[in-house]
Each structure stands twice: as C-alpha cells, then as structure tokens.
C-alpha cells in the first residue's frame, strides 16, 4: 500500500485469469493473454490509482474440478479481487458457486453457454453466446435457398445451445431440420458423421464445435468426404473459421460463410489499434483470434469496476457499476445489458476470402446490429 499525496491509498489489485495455456488449446489461452497485454499496452497497467497485477492459471482442457480448485487457490492464497478468462463453459460453471462468499466478480472472456450469467449475479460476460452467433445464421441459410438442414454439434452447453438456436430460428423462417447429431467433445474422427450427413438428404449442414484442433479437423473432413461436391453447404458460427486456423485450412476454407461477433479484418480505427497491439503481444501475427477481443473488452470492464470501487473489494458494487456500460470495442459498438450482464453487440456475416497476398481472411459482408442474447429469453 502506498500513500498518495491526496491521501488516497494505492493498492495492487490482483486479477486471476484461468484459461488453456498449454496443450491442444494453448493458442486460445495465448489469445487471452494477447488481449490482456494489448489492453495494458494501450491503456496502462493502472486503473484509477491502483496497479493491476494479472495472475495466470492453466486449465489445458475442459476440467471443472481443476478450474474450481485453481479459482479457490487464487482467491484464498493469492487474494485476487477479480476472476476472469474461462475458455470452456464447464470451467466457468464450476466457479460461479464460489463468487458470493469470496466477494469476487467473474468476467467471462469466452465461455458461451447462455445460462452461465444466471448462475450468479456476480458474472459479467464480454464474449458471445452460441445462441447469439447461431440464430442469425438461420436467416442467412433461408435467404440463400436452404430448405433442409441437419445440425451437428459438440454435446455440451454451447453445442446444445447452438443446435436449439439454429433449429428454432430456421423452422421459424420456414426451414426444415431433418436431423440433429450431438457428438462427444472428444470426437476427432468425423468421417462417420459426414456419411450420416450425406445420408440425411439435407442440403445444409449447420455445425458448432469449440474452436481448437477439432474445428480444423471438422472442416477438413467436410471437404475430404466430398460433402461440398455432393451439394451440401456448410454453415456455422465463426468458431469454425477462426483466423488462426485459416493458414492450415487454405483453399479448403475459401467461400465458407460464418456468423460471429468478431473478425480480425473488422474495418475500424479501434480495431486497427487493437490488432497492432495484440499482434505485437502474441508474436506470430497469424495466431491472432477471437478470444483476444473477449479478453481485451473483459479488461475494459475490470478497469471500470476497479475505478468505480476505488480499488476496495466490493463485488456487487463493482458489477453494478458496469451494468449498461457502453463503449466502442474493436468488434464494433457494444454494451453490457443491465439485466443479463451479457454483452450486446453486432453479429457479422463473413465469408472466407483470399487477400492480395494469397492469405485467407474472414471478410465481413453483412451486419445484424445490436444483438442481445436470445438464449436467455428462450430458456425462461
Ligand atoms: C465454450 O465452452 O463455451 C466454448 C468454447 C469455445 C468456443 C465456443 C464456446 O469456440
């Protein structure tokens, strides 16, 4: 503690960040860190009078027990005043019961199942939900002539939400869902699933898997099993074409349509600054992907919370202070819905396109403005 000239006390506020920093999803955790580093590079490492210290803990794959144990350790031994990060839904869900007693807000920087924010009044989310990103895709599908769709999703929270979002929205615009396939999170041989898709007679495959090695494998399997040739169109939320996968997918990804809250190519001054700082932080520019923007905006929210509480530990006051907060994110205009504490944002339709230098990128081609989370209304 340092006494400042005006009599205020400067503290070091600790923020505990849990994510996958090693193993198959390490690049996603690396993006959390790049977003946080970019925020501090552009806005400093102080919020108000207080110094901010980030403490990272690694949960390589979805592992609720490990996530909970590390969150407890961060609160009890490290004395963190904020918890943040959380790539996978089960890891965030496991921590929500701890927040009230610990007097700690949780800022979700990725996990995308709608229900997470309802598990504690101390949760705020700056990423997206799969309801939010999937529902607009049903409209796109219909407009582009899809009639019969089959859904394929990972069998856990965000996958089930994506399936329900697409099904509800697609049937709402007169489409037909001829089949729904849920596969275990650990699935990595997709050939039998592609065969079932072919056999279903669907003209459209809607798919959600959490971004990582399996999304890369899934898109490859779609191509290698001849689905495109058989006339089955692949539509998905943007998890399937994250920028860091595009070099490995190459031409196989060209023309794929996805809906998502963020593209690295987003054309705005705010995004230019962000991309420059985040690329510097991550080292390899082609590794920059969406978890970085969830983390960057998560830090914005945490800085506002720290300023509003002058560094004192008061989780409810901190959360109340960001209800309704609106700002210009690298993804576009956003705000925190005061009721759900989830982020309201534009969802963009993007097409994987080839740049002049031969690289591939997600090109934004249409905007669904100011989307809330339809999943919360649907689960009431
Ligand atoms: C999640 O577990 O909530 C999750 C993870 C990765 C994604 C989307 C959702 O790309």
mmCIF file of C-alpha atoms and ligand atoms in Angstrom:
data_model
loop_
_atom_site.group_PDB
_atom_site.id
_atom_site.type_symbol
_atom_site.label_atom_id
_atom_site.label_comp_id
_atom_site.label_asym_id
_atom_site.label_seq_id
_atom_site.Cartn_x
_atom_site.Cartn_y
_atom_site.Cartn_z
ATOM 1 C CA UNK A 1 0.000 0.000 0.000
ATOM 2 C CA UNK A 2 1.385 3.452 -0.930
ATOM 3 C CA UNK A 3 0.093 6.749 0.472
ATOM 4 C CA UNK A 4 -0.518 9.178 -2.383
ATOM 5 C CA UNK A 5 -0.263 12.957 -1.954
ATOM 6 C CA UNK A 6 -4.041 13.400 -1.854
ATOM 7 C CA UNK A 7 -4.363 10.878 0.960
ATOM 8 C CA UNK A 8 -5.735 8.108 -1.277
ATOM 9 C CA UNK A 9 -4.254 4.678 -0.932
ATOM 10 C CA UNK A 10 -2.760 2.980 -3.990
ATOM 11 C CA UNK A 11 -3.171 -0.754 -3.919
ATOM 12 C CA UNK A 12 -2.106 -3.575 -6.161
ATOM 13 C CA UNK A 13 -5.289 -5.233 -7.352
ATOM 14 C CA UNK A 14 -4.847 -8.839 -8.398
ATOM 15 C CA UNK A 15 -6.819 -10.346 -11.279
ATOM 16 C CA UNK A 16 -6.774 -14.146 -11.623
ATOM 17 C CA UNK A 17 -7.120 -15.400 -15.197
ATOM 18 C CA UNK A 18 -7.932 -19.057 -15.865
ATOM 19 C CA UNK A 19 -7.592 -20.491 -19.371
ATOM 20 C CA UNK A 20 -5.904 -23.117 -21.554
ATOM 21 C CA UNK A 21 -2.265 -22.006 -21.682
ATOM 22 C CA UNK A 22 -0.769 -25.386 -22.580
ATOM 23 C CA UNK A 23 -1.916 -28.452 -24.508
ATOM 24 C CA UNK A 24 -4.094 -28.617 -27.642
ATOM 25 C CA UNK A 25 -5.968 -25.368 -26.896
ATOM 26 C CA UNK A 26 -2.860 -23.351 -25.895
ATOM 27 C CA UNK A 27 -3.312 -20.944 -28.786
ATOM 28 C CA UNK A 28 -6.732 -19.948 -27.390
ATOM 29 C CA UNK A 29 -5.182 -19.129 -23.995
ATOM 30 C CA UNK A 30 -2.354 -17.312 -25.745
ATOM 31 C CA UNK A 31 -5.062 -15.125 -27.276
ATOM 32 C CA UNK A 32 -6.492 -14.321 -23.819
ATOM 33 C CA UNK A 33 -3.033 -13.142 -22.776
ATOM 34 C CA UNK A 34 -2.504 -11.185 -26.011
ATOM 35 C CA UNK A 35 -5.815 -9.357 -25.484
ATOM 36 C CA UNK A 36 -4.926 -8.523 -21.878
ATOM 37 C CA UNK A 37 -1.402 -7.398 -22.845
ATOM 38 C CA UNK A 38 -2.810 -5.277 -25.674
ATOM 39 C CA UNK A 39 -5.233 -3.609 -23.253
ATOM 40 C CA UNK A 40 -2.450 -2.772 -20.816
ATOM 41 C CA UNK A 41 -0.148 -1.594 -23.627
ATOM 42 C CA UNK A 42 -2.821 0.842 -24.852
ATOM 43 C CA UNK A 43 -4.364 1.868 -21.504
ATOM 44 C CA UNK A 44 -1.584 1.365 -18.950
ATOM 45 C CA UNK A 45 -1.288 -1.062 -16.056
ATOM 46 C CA UNK A 46 -3.144 1.197 -13.580
ATOM 47 C CA UNK A 47 -6.896 1.564 -13.118
ATOM 48 C CA UNK A 48 -7.529 4.828 -11.256
ATOM 49 C CA UNK A 49 -4.796 4.916 -8.621
ATOM 50 C CA UNK A 50 -4.384 1.186 -8.442
ATOM 51 C CA UNK A 51 -1.774 -1.051 -10.020
ATOM 52 C CA UNK A 52 -3.146 -4.149 -11.712
ATOM 53 C CA UNK A 53 -1.391 -7.486 -11.461
ATOM 54 C CA UNK A 54 -2.544 -10.395 -13.611
ATOM 55 C CA UNK A 55 -2.026 -13.925 -12.288
ATOM 56 C CA UNK A 56 -2.497 -16.743 -14.813
ATOM 57 C CA UNK A 57 -3.553 -20.322 -14.084
ATOM 58 C CA UNK A 58 -3.608 -23.093 -16.690
ATOM 59 C CA UNK A 59 -6.537 -25.466 -17.293
ATOM 60 C CA UNK A 60 -5.493 -27.153 -20.575
ATOM 61 C CA UNK A 61 -8.823 -28.821 -21.452
ATOM 62 C CA UNK A 62 -12.377 -28.502 -20.095
ATOM 63 C CA UNK A 63 -11.893 -29.640 -16.483
ATOM 64 C CA UNK A 64 -14.386 -28.192 -13.980
ATOM 65 C CA UNK A 65 -12.739 -29.722 -10.893
ATOM 66 C CA UNK A 66 -9.340 -28.286 -11.761
ATOM 67 C CA UNK A 67 -10.878 -24.925 -12.655
ATOM 68 C CA UNK A 68 -12.661 -24.750 -9.298
ATOM 69 C CA UNK A 69 -9.531 -25.764 -7.343
ATOM 70 C CA UNK A 70 -7.429 -23.123 -9.101
ATOM 71 C CA UNK A 71 -10.074 -20.423 -8.594
ATOM 72 C CA UNK A 72 -10.133 -21.278 -4.884
ATOM 73 C CA UNK A 73 -6.358 -21.088 -4.718
ATOM 74 C CA UNK A 74 -6.374 -17.720 -6.498
ATOM 75 C CA UNK A 75 -8.937 -16.304 -4.077
ATOM 76 C CA UNK A 76 -7.596 -17.759 -0.827
ATOM 77 C CA UNK A 77 -3.832 -17.842 -1.325
ATOM 78 C CA UNK A 78 -3.275 -15.076 -3.880
ATOM 79 C CA UNK A 79 -6.034 -12.764 -2.700
ATOM 80 C CA UNK A 80 -7.334 -11.941 -6.178
ATOM 81 C CA UNK A 81 -10.206 -9.425 -6.242
ATOM 82 C CA UNK A 82 -11.368 -10.465 -9.733
ATOM 83 C CA UNK A 83 -11.596 -13.751 -11.609
ATOM 84 C CA UNK A 84 -11.577 -13.754 -15.408
ATOM 85 C CA UNK A 85 -10.852 -15.798 -18.526
ATOM 86 C CA UNK A 86 -12.625 -19.198 -18.801
ATOM 87 C CA UNK A 87 -12.461 -20.619 -22.308
ATOM 88 C CA UNK A 88 -14.761 -23.609 -21.727
ATOM 89 C CA UNK A 89 -18.291 -23.456 -20.319
ATOM 90 C CA UNK A 90 -17.842 -26.240 -17.702
ATOM 91 C CA UNK A 91 -14.828 -24.384 -16.243
ATOM 92 C CA UNK A 92 -16.855 -21.184 -15.767
ATOM 93 C CA UNK A 93 -19.889 -23.045 -14.382
ATOM 94 C CA UNK A 94 -17.742 -24.740 -11.724
ATOM 95 C CA UNK A 95 -16.595 -21.392 -10.319
ATOM 96 C CA UNK A 96 -19.903 -19.494 -10.105
ATOM 97 C CA UNK A 97 -20.878 -21.032 -6.705
ATOM 98 C CA UNK A 98 -17.706 -19.576 -5.127
ATOM 99 C CA UNK A 99 -18.208 -15.949 -6.073
ATOM 100 C CA UNK A 100 -20.622 -14.674 -3.425
ATOM 101 C CA UNK A 101 -18.676 -15.848 -0.401
ATOM 102 C CA UNK A 102 -15.367 -14.843 -1.994
ATOM 103 C CA UNK A 103 -16.818 -11.377 -2.806
ATOM 104 C CA UNK A 104 -15.291 -11.642 -6.284
ATOM 105 C CA UNK A 105 -16.801 -10.819 -9.708
ATOM 106 C CA UNK A 106 -16.203 -13.222 -12.600
ATOM 107 C CA UNK A 107 -15.668 -11.749 -16.061
ATOM 108 C CA UNK A 108 -16.224 -14.434 -18.707
ATOM 109 C CA UNK A 109 -13.874 -13.787 -21.643
ATOM 110 C CA UNK A 110 -15.048 -16.715 -23.780
ATOM 111 C CA UNK A 111 -17.370 -19.428 -22.388
ATOM 112 C CA UNK A 112 -20.517 -19.123 -24.490
ATOM 113 C CA UNK A 113 -23.438 -21.066 -22.980
ATOM 114 C CA UNK A 114 -26.329 -18.680 -22.309
ATOM 115 C CA UNK A 115 -27.120 -19.938 -18.818
ATOM 116 C CA UNK A 116 -23.723 -19.076 -17.229
ATOM 117 C CA UNK A 117 -24.737 -15.489 -16.403
ATOM 118 C CA UNK A 118 -27.794 -16.733 -14.495
ATOM 119 C CA UNK A 119 -25.691 -18.846 -12.115
ATOM 120 C CA UNK A 120 -24.516 -15.847 -10.080
ATOM 121 C CA UNK A 121 -25.342 -12.116 -10.043
ATOM 122 C CA UNK A 122 -21.576 -11.533 -9.989
ATOM 123 C CA UNK A 123 -20.949 -12.838 -13.541
ATOM 124 C CA UNK A 124 -20.396 -10.430 -16.449
ATOM 125 C CA UNK A 125 -19.656 -11.719 -19.969
ATOM 126 C CA UNK A 126 -17.706 -9.919 -22.720
ATOM 127 C CA UNK A 127 -17.549 -12.720 -25.300
ATOM 128 C CA UNK A 128 -20.699 -14.016 -27.032
ATOM 129 C CA UNK A 129 -23.193 -16.841 -26.747
ATOM 130 C CA UNK A 130 -23.749 -19.531 -29.343
ATOM 131 C CA UNK A 131 -27.436 -18.536 -29.350
ATOM 132 C CA UNK A 132 -26.335 -15.005 -30.262
ATOM 133 C CA UNK A 133 -23.995 -16.140 -33.064
ATOM 134 C CA UNK A 134 -26.133 -19.040 -34.417
ATOM 135 C CA UNK A 135 -29.634 -17.534 -34.651
ATOM 136 C CA UNK A 136 -28.710 -15.043 -37.429
ATOM 137 C CA UNK A 137 -27.235 -17.903 -39.486
ATOM 138 C CA UNK A 138 -30.676 -19.456 -39.852
ATOM 139 C CA UNK A 139 -31.858 -16.305 -41.633
ATOM 140 C CA UNK A 140 -28.818 -16.378 -43.899
ATOM 141 C CA UNK A 141 -29.466 -20.044 -44.676
ATOM 142 C CA UNK A 142 -33.064 -19.350 -45.650
ATOM 143 C CA UNK A 143 -32.162 -16.327 -47.778
ATOM 144 C CA UNK A 144 -29.603 -18.383 -49.646
ATOM 145 C CA UNK A 145 -32.069 -21.096 -50.535
ATOM 146 C CA UNK A 146 -31.515 -23.722 -47.821
ATOM 147 C CA UNK A 147 -34.573 -25.922 -47.285
ATOM 148 C CA UNK A 148 -33.472 -28.976 -45.355
ATOM 149 C CA UNK A 149 -30.775 -28.681 -42.723
ATOM 150 C CA UNK A 150 -29.014 -31.109 -40.413
ATOM 151 C CA UNK A 151 -27.242 -29.876 -37.284
ATOM 152 C CA UNK A 152 -24.002 -31.363 -35.920
ATOM 153 C CA UNK A 153 -22.754 -30.060 -32.567
ATOM 154 C CA UNK A 154 -20.424 -30.966 -29.700
ATOM 155 C CA UNK A 155 -22.552 -32.485 -26.962
ATOM 156 C CA UNK A 156 -22.194 -29.912 -24.175
ATOM 157 C CA UNK A 157 -23.617 -26.495 -23.244
ATOM 158 C CA UNK A 158 -22.637 -24.257 -26.175
ATOM 159 C CA UNK A 159 -23.291 -27.045 -28.704
ATOM 160 C CA UNK A 160 -26.766 -27.772 -27.381
ATOM 161 C CA UNK A 161 -27.464 -24.007 -27.355
ATOM 162 C CA UNK A 162 -26.238 -23.661 -30.958
ATOM 163 C CA UNK A 163 -28.456 -26.561 -32.041
ATOM 164 C CA UNK A 164 -31.517 -25.076 -30.328
ATOM 165 C CA UNK A 165 -30.782 -21.591 -31.687
ATOM 166 C CA UNK A 166 -30.450 -22.785 -35.271
ATOM 167 C CA UNK A 167 -33.401 -25.163 -35.047
ATOM 168 C CA UNK A 168 -35.737 -22.565 -33.521
ATOM 169 C CA UNK A 169 -34.699 -19.822 -35.923
ATOM 170 C CA UNK A 170 -34.590 -21.972 -39.071
ATOM 171 C CA UNK A 171 -38.001 -23.531 -38.506
ATOM 172 C CA UNK A 172 -39.245 -20.023 -37.602
ATOM 173 C CA UNK A 173 -38.413 -18.853 -41.133
ATOM 174 C CA UNK A 174 -39.989 -21.922 -42.729
ATOM 175 C CA UNK A 175 -36.964 -24.215 -42.994
ATOM 176 C CA UNK A 176 -36.922 -27.882 -42.027
ATOM 177 C CA UNK A 177 -34.399 -29.572 -39.722
ATOM 178 C CA UNK A 178 -34.154 -33.180 -40.887
ATOM 179 C CA UNK A 179 -31.691 -34.380 -38.261
ATOM 180 C CA UNK A 180 -29.694 -33.373 -35.182
ATOM 181 C CA UNK A 181 -26.394 -35.053 -34.321
ATOM 182 C CA UNK A 182 -24.644 -34.477 -30.995
ATOM 183 C CA UNK A 183 -21.111 -35.832 -30.741
ATOM 184 C CA UNK A 184 -18.820 -36.162 -27.715
ATOM 185 C CA UNK A 185 -16.426 -33.244 -27.168
ATOM 186 C CA UNK A 186 -13.524 -35.665 -27.679
ATOM 187 C CA UNK A 187 -14.614 -36.757 -31.189
ATOM 188 C CA UNK A 188 -11.828 -36.386 -33.729
ATOM 189 C CA UNK A 189 -12.801 -38.840 -36.470
ATOM 190 C CA UNK A 190 -15.563 -37.087 -38.369
ATOM 191 C CA UNK A 191 -15.869 -39.400 -41.408
ATOM 192 C CA UNK A 192 -18.782 -41.453 -39.969
ATOM 193 C CA UNK A 193 -20.623 -38.215 -39.152
ATOM 194 C CA UNK A 194 -20.066 -36.858 -42.649
ATOM 195 C CA UNK A 195 -21.554 -40.095 -44.014
ATOM 196 C CA UNK A 196 -24.662 -39.616 -41.832
ATOM 197 C CA UNK A 197 -24.951 -36.043 -43.077
ATOM 198 C CA UNK A 198 -24.823 -37.247 -46.699
ATOM 199 C CA UNK A 199 -27.414 -39.944 -45.999
ATOM 200 C CA UNK A 200 -29.806 -37.469 -44.338
ATOM 201 C CA UNK A 201 -30.735 -35.788 -47.601
ATOM 202 C CA UNK A 202 -30.056 -32.356 -46.101
ATOM 203 C CA UNK A 203 -28.929 -29.555 -48.409
ATOM 204 C CA UNK A 204 -27.287 -27.696 -45.498
ATOM 205 C CA UNK A 205 -25.034 -28.719 -42.629
ATOM 206 C CA UNK A 206 -25.094 -26.399 -39.619
ATOM 207 C CA UNK A 207 -22.206 -27.157 -37.241
ATOM 208 C CA UNK A 208 -20.758 -25.984 -33.936
ATOM 209 C CA UNK A 209 -17.586 -27.205 -32.232
ATOM 210 C CA UNK A 210 -15.447 -25.182 -29.809
ATOM 211 C CA UNK A 211 -12.524 -23.588 -31.649
ATOM 212 C CA UNK A 212 -9.359 -25.633 -31.471
ATOM 213 C CA UNK A 213 -7.767 -28.646 -33.147
ATOM 214 C CA UNK A 214 -11.137 -30.341 -33.713
ATOM 215 C CA UNK A 215 -12.685 -27.441 -35.656
ATOM 216 C CA UNK A 216 -9.738 -27.662 -38.028
ATOM 217 C CA UNK A 217 -10.299 -31.433 -38.367
ATOM 218 C CA UNK A 218 -14.044 -30.975 -38.890
ATOM 219 C CA UNK A 219 -13.720 -28.510 -41.780
ATOM 220 C CA UNK A 220 -11.053 -30.734 -43.367
ATOM 221 C CA UNK A 221 -13.346 -33.772 -43.045
ATOM 222 C CA UNK A 222 -16.218 -31.836 -44.645
ATOM 223 C CA UNK A 223 -14.034 -31.270 -47.689
ATOM 224 C CA UNK A 224 -12.283 -34.624 -47.791
ATOM 225 C CA UNK A 225 -15.563 -36.570 -47.559
ATOM 226 C CA UNK A 226 -16.927 -34.816 -50.623
ATOM 227 C CA UNK A 227 -19.831 -33.015 -48.993
ATOM 228 C CA UNK A 228 -19.257 -29.787 -50.873
ATOM 229 C CA UNK A 229 -19.185 -31.775 -54.117
ATOM 230 C CA UNK A 230 -22.411 -33.544 -53.103
ATOM 231 C CA UNK A 231 -24.025 -30.095 -52.817
ATOM 232 C CA UNK A 232 -24.258 -29.938 -49.001
ATOM 233 C CA UNK A 233 -23.483 -26.413 -47.863
ATOM 234 C CA UNK A 234 -21.621 -25.897 -44.577
ATOM 235 C CA UNK A 235 -22.888 -23.007 -42.435
ATOM 236 C CA UNK A 236 -21.590 -22.322 -38.929
ATOM 237 C CA UNK A 237 -20.867 -19.733 -36.298
ATOM 238 C CA UNK A 238 -17.344 -18.323 -36.676
ATOM 239 C CA UNK A 239 -15.722 -20.778 -34.268
ATOM 240 C CA UNK A 240 -15.156 -22.988 -37.335
ATOM 241 C CA UNK A 241 -13.088 -20.473 -39.289
ATOM 242 C CA UNK A 242 -11.074 -18.709 -36.603
ATOM 243 C CA UNK A 243 -8.243 -16.754 -38.219
ATOM 244 C CA UNK A 244 -5.515 -18.872 -36.619
ATOM 245 C CA UNK A 245 -6.867 -21.955 -38.448
ATOM 246 C CA UNK A 246 -7.062 -20.328 -41.883
ATOM 247 C CA UNK A 247 -3.406 -20.892 -42.915
ATOM 248 C CA UNK A 248 -3.795 -24.644 -42.267
ATOM 249 C CA UNK A 249 -7.199 -24.837 -43.993
ATOM 250 C CA UNK A 250 -6.020 -22.848 -47.009
ATOM 251 C CA UNK A 251 -8.204 -23.138 -50.066
ATOM 252 C CA UNK A 252 -10.482 -25.640 -48.307
ATOM 253 C CA UNK A 253 -11.952 -22.736 -46.339
ATOM 254 C CA UNK A 254 -12.453 -20.326 -49.229
ATOM 255 C CA UNK A 255 -16.072 -19.210 -49.574
ATOM 256 C CA UNK A 256 -17.230 -20.616 -46.213
ATOM 257 C CA UNK A 257 -19.954 -18.494 -44.629
ATOM 258 C CA UNK A 258 -19.983 -17.963 -40.864
ATOM 259 C CA UNK A 259 -21.706 -15.628 -38.394
ATOM 260 C CA UNK A 260 -19.705 -14.205 -35.467
ATOM 261 C CA UNK A 261 -19.080 -11.198 -33.253
ATOM 262 C CA UNK A 262 -15.511 -10.515 -34.350
ATOM 263 C CA UNK A 263 -13.265 -10.727 -37.388
ATOM 264 C CA UNK A 264 -9.610 -9.675 -37.219
ATOM 265 C CA UNK A 265 -10.240 -7.827 -40.505
ATOM 266 C CA UNK A 266 -13.002 -5.613 -38.976
ATOM 267 C CA UNK A 267 -12.554 -2.187 -40.543
ATOM 268 C CA UNK A 268 -12.402 0.438 -37.795
ATOM 269 C CA UNK A 269 -9.838 2.705 -36.165
ATOM 270 C CA UNK A 270 -10.427 0.980 -32.821
ATOM 271 C CA UNK A 271 -9.686 -2.423 -34.346
ATOM 272 C CA UNK A 272 -6.574 -1.221 -36.147
ATOM 273 C CA UNK A 273 -5.068 -0.110 -32.825
ATOM 274 C CA UNK A 274 -6.134 -3.355 -31.151
ATOM 275 C CA UNK A 275 -4.794 -5.660 -33.881
ATOM 276 C CA UNK A 276 -1.438 -3.883 -33.931
ATOM 277 C CA UNK A 277 -1.015 -4.157 -30.153
ATOM 278 C CA UNK A 278 -2.370 -7.714 -29.917
ATOM 279 C CA UNK A 279 -0.182 -8.962 -32.785
ATOM 280 C CA UNK A 280 2.849 -7.466 -31.091
ATOM 281 C CA UNK A 281 1.862 -9.248 -27.886
ATOM 282 C CA UNK A 282 1.193 -12.626 -29.475
ATOM 283 C CA UNK A 283 4.373 -12.672 -31.565
ATOM 284 C CA UNK A 284 3.113 -14.628 -34.580
ATOM 285 C CA UNK A 285 0.563 -12.338 -36.317
ATOM 286 C CA UNK A 286 -1.382 -15.201 -37.900
ATOM 287 C CA UNK A 287 -2.206 -16.597 -34.437
ATOM 288 C CA UNK A 288 -4.485 -13.691 -33.504
ATOM 289 C CA UNK A 289 -8.084 -14.881 -32.994
ATOM 290 C CA UNK A 290 -11.376 -14.022 -31.275
ATOM 291 C CA UNK A 291 -10.529 -14.913 -27.610
ATOM 292 C CA UNK A 292 -8.191 -11.891 -27.683
ATOM 293 C CA UNK A 293 -11.070 -9.451 -28.175
ATOM 294 C CA UNK A 294 -13.141 -11.080 -25.406
ATOM 295 C CA UNK A 295 -10.154 -10.636 -23.101
ATOM 296 C CA UNK A 296 -9.451 -7.065 -24.239
ATOM 297 C CA UNK A 297 -13.027 -5.988 -23.557
ATOM 298 C CA UNK A 298 -13.038 -8.030 -20.344
ATOM 299 C CA UNK A 299 -10.126 -5.912 -19.131
ATOM 300 C CA UNK A 300 -12.036 -2.756 -20.060
ATOM 301 C CA UNK A 301 -14.878 -3.917 -17.811
ATOM 302 C CA UNK A 302 -12.491 -4.856 -14.969
ATOM 303 C CA UNK A 303 -10.750 -1.446 -15.143
ATOM 304 C CA UNK A 304 -14.154 0.268 -14.925
ATOM 305 C CA UNK A 305 -15.071 -1.901 -11.926
ATOM 306 C CA UNK A 306 -11.826 -1.062 -10.139
ATOM 307 C CA UNK A 307 -12.289 2.662 -10.809
ATOM 308 C CA UNK A 308 -15.891 2.556 -9.563
ATOM 309 C CA UNK A 309 -14.902 0.889 -6.279
ATOM 310 C CA UNK A 310 -11.641 2.874 -5.869
ATOM 311 C CA UNK A 311 -9.893 -0.464 -5.504
ATOM 312 C CA UNK A 312 -11.965 -1.605 -2.498
ATOM 313 C CA UNK A 313 -13.232 -5.173 -2.595
ATOM 314 C CA UNK A 314 -16.989 -4.904 -3.153
ATOM 315 C CA UNK A 315 -18.029 -7.384 -5.855
ATOM 316 C CA UNK A 316 -21.681 -6.335 -6.071
ATOM 317 C CA UNK A 317 -20.830 -2.626 -6.319
ATOM 318 C CA UNK A 318 -18.237 -3.432 -8.994
ATOM 319 C CA UNK A 319 -20.741 -5.410 -11.079
ATOM 320 C CA UNK A 320 -23.495 -2.790 -10.615
ATOM 321 C CA UNK A 321 -21.089 -0.131 -11.918
ATOM 322 C CA UNK A 322 -20.785 -1.787 -15.341
ATOM 323 C CA UNK A 323 -24.479 -2.541 -15.886
ATOM 324 C CA UNK A 324 -25.399 -0.566 -19.006
ATOM 325 C CA UNK A 325 -21.772 0.351 -19.744
ATOM 326 C CA UNK A 326 -21.367 1.091 -23.470
ATOM 327 C CA UNK A 327 -18.148 1.504 -25.430
ATOM 328 C CA UNK A 328 -16.519 1.130 -28.822
ATOM 329 C CA UNK A 329 -14.880 -2.286 -28.937
ATOM 330 C CA UNK A 330 -12.501 -3.463 -31.671
ATOM 331 C CA UNK A 331 -15.504 -5.577 -32.809
ATOM 332 C CA UNK A 332 -17.841 -2.534 -33.081
ATOM 333 C CA UNK A 333 -20.235 -0.819 -30.638
ATOM 334 C CA UNK A 334 -21.056 -2.900 -27.539
ATOM 335 C CA UNK A 335 -22.808 -2.562 -24.176
ATOM 336 C CA UNK A 336 -23.412 -4.662 -21.076
ATOM 337 C CA UNK A 337 -27.107 -5.499 -20.804
ATOM 338 C CA UNK A 338 -28.054 -4.340 -17.278
ATOM 339 C CA UNK A 339 -30.352 -7.291 -16.688
ATOM 340 C CA UNK A 340 -28.400 -10.245 -18.063
ATOM 341 C CA UNK A 341 -24.876 -8.784 -17.647
ATOM 342 C CA UNK A 342 -24.135 -10.223 -21.089
ATOM 343 C CA UNK A 343 -22.702 -8.200 -23.965
ATOM 344 C CA UNK A 344 -24.994 -6.721 -26.633
ATOM 345 C CA UNK A 345 -23.157 -6.489 -29.943
ATOM 346 C CA UNK A 346 -23.290 -6.689 -33.723
ATOM 347 C CA UNK A 347 -23.120 -10.133 -35.288
ATOM 348 C CA UNK A 348 -21.493 -10.185 -38.704
ATOM 349 C CA UNK A 349 -21.938 -12.494 -41.654
ATOM 350 C CA UNK A 350 -18.482 -13.269 -43.004
ATOM 351 C CA UNK A 351 -17.077 -15.113 -45.983
ATOM 352 C CA UNK A 352 -13.600 -16.635 -46.066
ATOM 353 C CA UNK A 353 -11.849 -14.704 -48.834
ATOM 354 C CA UNK A 354 -8.383 -14.626 -50.369
ATOM 355 C CA UNK A 355 -6.331 -11.482 -49.783
ATOM 356 C CA UNK A 356 -3.997 -9.962 -52.370
ATOM 357 C CA UNK A 357 -1.013 -11.576 -50.671
ATOM 358 C CA UNK A 358 -2.594 -15.029 -51.059
ATOM 359 C CA UNK A 359 -3.585 -15.418 -47.386
ATOM 360 C CA UNK A 360 -7.168 -16.111 -46.298
ATOM 361 C CA UNK A 361 -9.309 -13.959 -44.004
ATOM 362 C CA UNK A 362 -12.876 -13.603 -42.706
ATOM 363 C CA UNK A 363 -14.416 -10.829 -44.765
ATOM 364 C CA UNK A 364 -17.457 -9.142 -43.206
ATOM 365 C CA UNK A 365 -20.278 -8.932 -45.755
ATOM 366 C CA UNK A 366 -23.399 -8.117 -43.684
ATOM 367 C CA UNK A 367 -24.262 -6.910 -40.176
ATOM 368 C CA UNK A 368 -27.001 -7.915 -37.733
ATOM 369 C CA UNK A 369 -26.983 -4.897 -35.461
ATOM 370 C CA UNK A 370 -27.176 -4.755 -31.658
ATOM 371 C CA UNK A 371 -27.946 -8.383 -30.934
ATOM 372 C CA UNK A 372 -28.746 -9.365 -27.361
ATOM 373 C CA UNK A 373 -28.755 -12.966 -26.221
ATOM 374 C CA UNK A 374 -31.898 -14.725 -27.481
ATOM 375 C CA UNK A 375 -30.865 -17.790 -25.459
ATOM 376 C CA UNK A 376 -31.792 -16.231 -22.135
ATOM 377 C CA UNK A 377 -35.311 -15.448 -23.290
ATOM 378 C CA UNK A 378 -35.622 -18.958 -24.759
ATOM 379 C CA UNK A 379 -34.668 -20.672 -21.501
ATOM 380 C CA UNK A 380 -37.201 -18.731 -19.381
HETATM 381 C C1 LIG B 1 -17.441 -22.956 -24.535
HETATM 382 O O1 LIG B 1 -17.027 -23.997 -23.973
HETATM 383 O O2 LIG B 1 -18.336 -22.271 -24.043
HETATM 384 C C2 LIG B 1 -16.853 -22.564 -25.869
HETATM 385 C C3 LIG B 1 -15.522 -22.840 -26.180
HETATM 386 C C4 LIG B 1 -15.011 -22.498 -27.422
HETATM 387 C C5 LIG B 1 -15.822 -21.874 -28.362
HETATM 388 C C6 LIG B 1 -17.144 -21.575 -28.056
HETATM 389 C C7 LIG B 1 -17.661 -21.923 -26.820
HETATM 390 O O3 LIG B 1 -15.327 -21.571 -29.597
#
